[in-house]
Tab-separated table of C-alpha atoms in Angstrom:
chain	number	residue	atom	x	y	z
A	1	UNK	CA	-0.660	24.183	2.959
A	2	UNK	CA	2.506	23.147	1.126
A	3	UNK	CA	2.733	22.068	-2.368
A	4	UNK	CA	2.830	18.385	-3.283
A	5	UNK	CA	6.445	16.747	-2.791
A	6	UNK	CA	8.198	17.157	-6.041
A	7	UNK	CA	10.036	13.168	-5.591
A	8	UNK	CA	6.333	11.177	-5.077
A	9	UNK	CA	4.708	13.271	-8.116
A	10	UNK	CA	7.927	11.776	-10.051
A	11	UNK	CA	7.672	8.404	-8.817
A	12	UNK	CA	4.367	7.976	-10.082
A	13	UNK	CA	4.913	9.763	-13.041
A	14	UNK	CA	7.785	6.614	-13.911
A	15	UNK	CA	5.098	4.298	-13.032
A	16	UNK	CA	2.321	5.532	-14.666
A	17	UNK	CA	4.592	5.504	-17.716
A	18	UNK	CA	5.817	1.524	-17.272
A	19	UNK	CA	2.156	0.961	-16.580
A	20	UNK	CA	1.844	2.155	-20.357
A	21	UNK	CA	4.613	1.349	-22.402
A	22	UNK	CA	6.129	-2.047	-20.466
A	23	UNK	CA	9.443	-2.464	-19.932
A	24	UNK	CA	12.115	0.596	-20.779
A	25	UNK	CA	15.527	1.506	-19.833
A	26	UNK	CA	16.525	4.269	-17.661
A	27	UNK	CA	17.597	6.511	-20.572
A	28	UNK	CA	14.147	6.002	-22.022
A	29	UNK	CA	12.681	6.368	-18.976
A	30	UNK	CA	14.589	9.755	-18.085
A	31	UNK	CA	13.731	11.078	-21.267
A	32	UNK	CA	9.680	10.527	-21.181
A	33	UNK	CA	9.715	11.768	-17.635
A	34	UNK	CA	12.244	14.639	-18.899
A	35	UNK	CA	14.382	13.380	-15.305
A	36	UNK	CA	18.006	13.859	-15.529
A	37	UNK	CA	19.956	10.341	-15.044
A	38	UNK	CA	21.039	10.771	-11.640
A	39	UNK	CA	17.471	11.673	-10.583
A	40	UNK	CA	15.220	8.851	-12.442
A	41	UNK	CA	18.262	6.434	-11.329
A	42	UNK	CA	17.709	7.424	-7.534
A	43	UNK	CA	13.698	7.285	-7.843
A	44	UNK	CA	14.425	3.864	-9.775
A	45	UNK	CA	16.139	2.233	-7.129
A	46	UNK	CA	13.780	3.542	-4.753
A	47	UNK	CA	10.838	1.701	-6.717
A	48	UNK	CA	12.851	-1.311	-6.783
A	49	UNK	CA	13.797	-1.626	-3.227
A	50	UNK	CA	9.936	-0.762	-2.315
A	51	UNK	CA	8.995	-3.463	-4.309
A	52	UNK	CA	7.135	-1.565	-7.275
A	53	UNK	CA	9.421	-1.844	-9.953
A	54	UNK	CA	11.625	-4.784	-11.101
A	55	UNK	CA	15.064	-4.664	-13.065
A	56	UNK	CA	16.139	-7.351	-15.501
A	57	UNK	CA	19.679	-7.763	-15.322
A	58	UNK	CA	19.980	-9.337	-18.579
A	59	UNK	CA	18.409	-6.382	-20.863
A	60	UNK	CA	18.815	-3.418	-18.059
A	61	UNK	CA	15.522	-2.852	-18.153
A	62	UNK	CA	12.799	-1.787	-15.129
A	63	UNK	CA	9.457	-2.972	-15.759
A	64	UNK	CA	6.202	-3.165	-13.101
A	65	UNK	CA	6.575	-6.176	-10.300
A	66	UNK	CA	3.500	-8.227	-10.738
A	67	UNK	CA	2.078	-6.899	-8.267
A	68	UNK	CA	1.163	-3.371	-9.788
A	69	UNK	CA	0.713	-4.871	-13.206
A	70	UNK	CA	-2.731	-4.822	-12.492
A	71	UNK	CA	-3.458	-1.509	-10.875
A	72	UNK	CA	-5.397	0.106	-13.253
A	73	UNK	CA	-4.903	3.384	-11.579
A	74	UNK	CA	-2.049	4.159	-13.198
A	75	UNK	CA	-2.439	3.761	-16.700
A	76	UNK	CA	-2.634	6.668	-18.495
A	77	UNK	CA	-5.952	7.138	-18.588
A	78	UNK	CA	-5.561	10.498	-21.213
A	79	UNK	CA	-3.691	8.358	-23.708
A	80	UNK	CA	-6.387	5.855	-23.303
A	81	UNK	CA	-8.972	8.007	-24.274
A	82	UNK	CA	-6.894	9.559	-27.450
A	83	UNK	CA	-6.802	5.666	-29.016
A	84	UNK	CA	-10.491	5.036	-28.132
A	85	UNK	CA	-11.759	8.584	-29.330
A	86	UNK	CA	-9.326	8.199	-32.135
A	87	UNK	CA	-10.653	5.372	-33.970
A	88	UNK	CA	-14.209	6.160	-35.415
A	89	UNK	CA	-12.404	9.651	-36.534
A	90	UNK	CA	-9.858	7.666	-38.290
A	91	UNK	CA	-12.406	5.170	-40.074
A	92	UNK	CA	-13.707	7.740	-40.761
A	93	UNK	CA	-11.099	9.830	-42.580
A	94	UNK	CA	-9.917	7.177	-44.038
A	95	UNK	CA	-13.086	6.470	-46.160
A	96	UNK	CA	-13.141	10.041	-47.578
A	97	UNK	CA	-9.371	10.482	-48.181
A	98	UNK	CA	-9.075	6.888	-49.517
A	99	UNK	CA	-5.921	6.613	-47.383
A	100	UNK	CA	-4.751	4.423	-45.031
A	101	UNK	CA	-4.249	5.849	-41.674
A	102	UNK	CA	-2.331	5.373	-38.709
A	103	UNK	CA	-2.090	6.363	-34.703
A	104	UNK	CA	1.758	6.230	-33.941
A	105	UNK	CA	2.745	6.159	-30.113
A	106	UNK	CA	6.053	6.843	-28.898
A	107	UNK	CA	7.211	3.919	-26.815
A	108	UNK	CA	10.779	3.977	-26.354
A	109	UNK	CA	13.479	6.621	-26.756
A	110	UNK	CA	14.210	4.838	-30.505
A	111	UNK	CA	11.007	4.000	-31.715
A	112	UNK	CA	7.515	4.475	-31.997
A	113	UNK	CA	4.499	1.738	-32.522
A	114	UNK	CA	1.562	1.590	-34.390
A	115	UNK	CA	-1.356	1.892	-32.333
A	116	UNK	CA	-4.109	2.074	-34.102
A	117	UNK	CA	-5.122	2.105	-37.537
A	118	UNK	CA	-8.246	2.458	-40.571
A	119	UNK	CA	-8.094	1.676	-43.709
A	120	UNK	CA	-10.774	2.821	-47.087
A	121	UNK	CA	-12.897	-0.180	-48.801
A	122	UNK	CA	-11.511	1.363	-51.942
A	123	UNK	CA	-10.868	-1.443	-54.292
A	124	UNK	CA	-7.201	-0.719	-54.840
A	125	UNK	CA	-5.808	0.601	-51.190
A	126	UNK	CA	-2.863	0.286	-49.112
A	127	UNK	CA	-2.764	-1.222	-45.350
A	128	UNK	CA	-0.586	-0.894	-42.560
A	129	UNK	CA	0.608	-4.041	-40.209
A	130	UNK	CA	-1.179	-4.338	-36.988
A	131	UNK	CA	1.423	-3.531	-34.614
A	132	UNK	CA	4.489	-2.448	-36.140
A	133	UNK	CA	7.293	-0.925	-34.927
A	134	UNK	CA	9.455	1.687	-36.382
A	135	UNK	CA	12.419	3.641	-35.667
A	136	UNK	CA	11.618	7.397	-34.085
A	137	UNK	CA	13.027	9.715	-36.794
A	138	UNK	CA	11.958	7.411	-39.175
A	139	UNK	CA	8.932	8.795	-42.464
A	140	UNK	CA	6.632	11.166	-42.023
A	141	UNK	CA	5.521	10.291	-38.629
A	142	UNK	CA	9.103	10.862	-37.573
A	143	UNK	CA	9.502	14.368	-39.069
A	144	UNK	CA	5.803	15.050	-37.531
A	145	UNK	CA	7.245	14.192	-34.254
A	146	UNK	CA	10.510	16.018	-34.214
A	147	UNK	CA	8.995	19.030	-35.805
A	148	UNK	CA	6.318	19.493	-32.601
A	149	UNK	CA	8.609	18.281	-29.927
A	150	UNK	CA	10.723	21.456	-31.304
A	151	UNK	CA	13.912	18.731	-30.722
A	152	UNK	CA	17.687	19.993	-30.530
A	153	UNK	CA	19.675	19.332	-34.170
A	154	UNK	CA	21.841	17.187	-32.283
A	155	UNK	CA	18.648	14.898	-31.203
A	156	UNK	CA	17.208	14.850	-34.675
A	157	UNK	CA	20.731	13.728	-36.387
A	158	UNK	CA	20.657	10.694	-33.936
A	159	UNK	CA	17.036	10.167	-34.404
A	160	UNK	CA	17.799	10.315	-38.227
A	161	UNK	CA	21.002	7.712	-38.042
A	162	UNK	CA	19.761	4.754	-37.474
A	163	UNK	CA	17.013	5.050	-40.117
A	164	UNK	CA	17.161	3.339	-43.686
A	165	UNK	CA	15.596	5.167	-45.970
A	166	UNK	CA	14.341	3.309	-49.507
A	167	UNK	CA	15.600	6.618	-51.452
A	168	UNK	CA	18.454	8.661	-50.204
A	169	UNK	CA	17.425	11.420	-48.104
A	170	UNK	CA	20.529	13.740	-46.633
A	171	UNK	CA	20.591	14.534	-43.505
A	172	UNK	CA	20.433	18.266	-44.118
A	173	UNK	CA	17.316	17.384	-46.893
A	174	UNK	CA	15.750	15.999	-43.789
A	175	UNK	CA	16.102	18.836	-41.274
A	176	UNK	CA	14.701	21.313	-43.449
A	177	UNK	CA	11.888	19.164	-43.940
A	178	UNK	CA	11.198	18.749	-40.089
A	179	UNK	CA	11.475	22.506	-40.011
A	180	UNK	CA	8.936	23.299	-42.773
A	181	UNK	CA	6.577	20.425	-40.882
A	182	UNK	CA	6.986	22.941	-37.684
A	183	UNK	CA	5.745	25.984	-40.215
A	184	UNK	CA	2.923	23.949	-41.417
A	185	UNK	CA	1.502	21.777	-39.403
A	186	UNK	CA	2.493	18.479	-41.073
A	187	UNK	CA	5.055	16.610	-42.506
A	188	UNK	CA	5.674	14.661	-45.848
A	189	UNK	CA	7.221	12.335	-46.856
A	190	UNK	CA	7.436	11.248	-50.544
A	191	UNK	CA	8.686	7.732	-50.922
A	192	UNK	CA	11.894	8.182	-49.017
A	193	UNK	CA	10.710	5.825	-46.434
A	194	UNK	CA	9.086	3.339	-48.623
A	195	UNK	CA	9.242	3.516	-52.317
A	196	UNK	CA	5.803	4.150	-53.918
A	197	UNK	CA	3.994	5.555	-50.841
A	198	UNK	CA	3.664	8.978	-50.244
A	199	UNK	CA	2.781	10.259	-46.422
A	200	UNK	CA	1.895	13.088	-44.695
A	201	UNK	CA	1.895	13.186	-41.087
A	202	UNK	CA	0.872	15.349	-37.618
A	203	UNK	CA	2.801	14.952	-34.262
A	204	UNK	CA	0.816	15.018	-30.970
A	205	UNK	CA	3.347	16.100	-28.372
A	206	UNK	CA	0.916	17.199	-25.633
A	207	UNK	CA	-0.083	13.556	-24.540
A	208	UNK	CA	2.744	11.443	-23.140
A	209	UNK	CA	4.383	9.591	-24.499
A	210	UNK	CA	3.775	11.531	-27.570
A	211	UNK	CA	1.877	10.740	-30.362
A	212	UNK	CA	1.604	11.488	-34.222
A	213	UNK	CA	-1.580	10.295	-37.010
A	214	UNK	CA	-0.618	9.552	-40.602
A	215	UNK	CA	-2.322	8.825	-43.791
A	216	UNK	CA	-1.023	7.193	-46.713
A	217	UNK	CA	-1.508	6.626	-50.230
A	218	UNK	CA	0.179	5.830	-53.454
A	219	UNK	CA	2.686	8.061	-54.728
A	220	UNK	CA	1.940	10.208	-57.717
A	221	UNK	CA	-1.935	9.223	-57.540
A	222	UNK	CA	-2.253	12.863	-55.856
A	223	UNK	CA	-1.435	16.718	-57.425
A	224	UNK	CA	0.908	18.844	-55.104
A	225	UNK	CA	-1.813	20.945	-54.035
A	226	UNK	CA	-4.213	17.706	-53.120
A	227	UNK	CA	-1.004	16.453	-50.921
A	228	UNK	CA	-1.481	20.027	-49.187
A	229	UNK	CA	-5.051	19.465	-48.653
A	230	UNK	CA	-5.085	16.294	-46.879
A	231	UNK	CA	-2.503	17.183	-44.633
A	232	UNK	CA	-4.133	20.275	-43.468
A	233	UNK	CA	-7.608	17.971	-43.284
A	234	UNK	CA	-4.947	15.443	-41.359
A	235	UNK	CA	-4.369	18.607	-38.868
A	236	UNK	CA	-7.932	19.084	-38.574
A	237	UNK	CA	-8.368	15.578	-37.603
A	238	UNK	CA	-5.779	15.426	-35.167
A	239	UNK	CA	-7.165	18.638	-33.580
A	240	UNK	CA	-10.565	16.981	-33.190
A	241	UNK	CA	-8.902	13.967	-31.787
A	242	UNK	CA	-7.471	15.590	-28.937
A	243	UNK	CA	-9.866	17.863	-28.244
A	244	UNK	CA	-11.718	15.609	-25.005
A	245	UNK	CA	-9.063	13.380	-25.368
């Protein structure tokens, strides 16, 4: 028997992934499918002229034709599970860290989107914004990401440019921090990204598109060696999470 054909596996692998995330351009696209231009462009056009995929010639982007919009086959049925399985865990955290935590997905090749989220019934807590989007390199989440996806310092400088930080972070401040987030597990960040809140954070980059939990609290309300705690518990959790996921 021969091996499956290398081109089909890829074509579904692009739709699978606009059955997911919606409508993306063909850098974004080449990058989640980790396709060089030339070879997601060909497969592209392919899907277009077979009637699968549609491109809008106003925003250059390919999305589904209606038509497979509705094929549930090809959504992606892993990252499906992680949300669903991830939910009671974080409720769950969240009431014994007295945080507010977050599942960030990766939906573009500039930023990521909240996906899920819990919150404590503490009287005094923070919340997060059903559905927000943020830019990739940006917080904790962003170092979390970079730091598993082991990215090139060329990558993480133009993840890191677009980002506006609420307390000046230098680009070289920020790097070491991704690096010490790949030495420990998790990332911090400590009211660069929004003044007051401190973060930590753990990338998943195992489940495309790529994924990353955080929990938050207010800065200061925590001792250096409690911030250490929760994100190793935050590790713990995010280990659990994708364990059947």
């Amino acid at each position: 028997m021969t091996g499956p054909v290398r081109s089909v596996s890829q074509a579904f692998a692009i739709l699978r992934l606009l059955a997911e995330s919606g409508a993306l351009t063909l850098s974004d696209i080449g990058r989640l499918t980790d396709l060089s231009p030339s070879s997601c462009l060909n497969l592209l056009k392919t899907l277009v002229a077979e009637g699968a995929v549609e491109r809008d010639a106003r925003t250059k982007q390919y999305r589904l034709a209606s038509a497979w919009q509705a094929a549930d086959a090809l959504r992606d049925t892993r990252a499906a599970r992680l949300a669903d399985r991830a939910q009671p865990l974080m409720a769950r955290f969240a009431q014994s860290a007295e945080a507010a935590v977050g599942l960030w997905k990766i939906v573009s090749r500039d930023r990521m989107e909240l996906a899920a989220r819990a919150e404590s019934d503490a009287g005094m807590r923070l919340s997060l914004a059903d559905g927000q989007r943020q830019p990739l390199g940006s917080g904790a989440a962003g170092r979390a990401i970079a730091a598993v996806q082991r990215v090139s310092e060329a990558e993480l400088a133009r993840r890191y440019a677009p980002v506006r930080w609420q307390d000046e972070l230098p680009f070289d401040a920020y790097a070491r921090q991704v690096a010490a987030a790949a030495t420990q597990g998790f990332a911090v960040d400590r009211g660069y990204a929004h003044r007051g809140v401190c973060t930590v954070a753990a990338g998943i980059a195992d489940i495309a598109p790529g994924f990353c939990l955080s929990a938050s609290f207010v800065a200061g309300s925590r001792s250096e060696a409690e911030v250490e705690a929760l994100g190793a518990a935050l590790v713990a959790l995010r280990d659990e999470v994708i364990l059947f996921a």
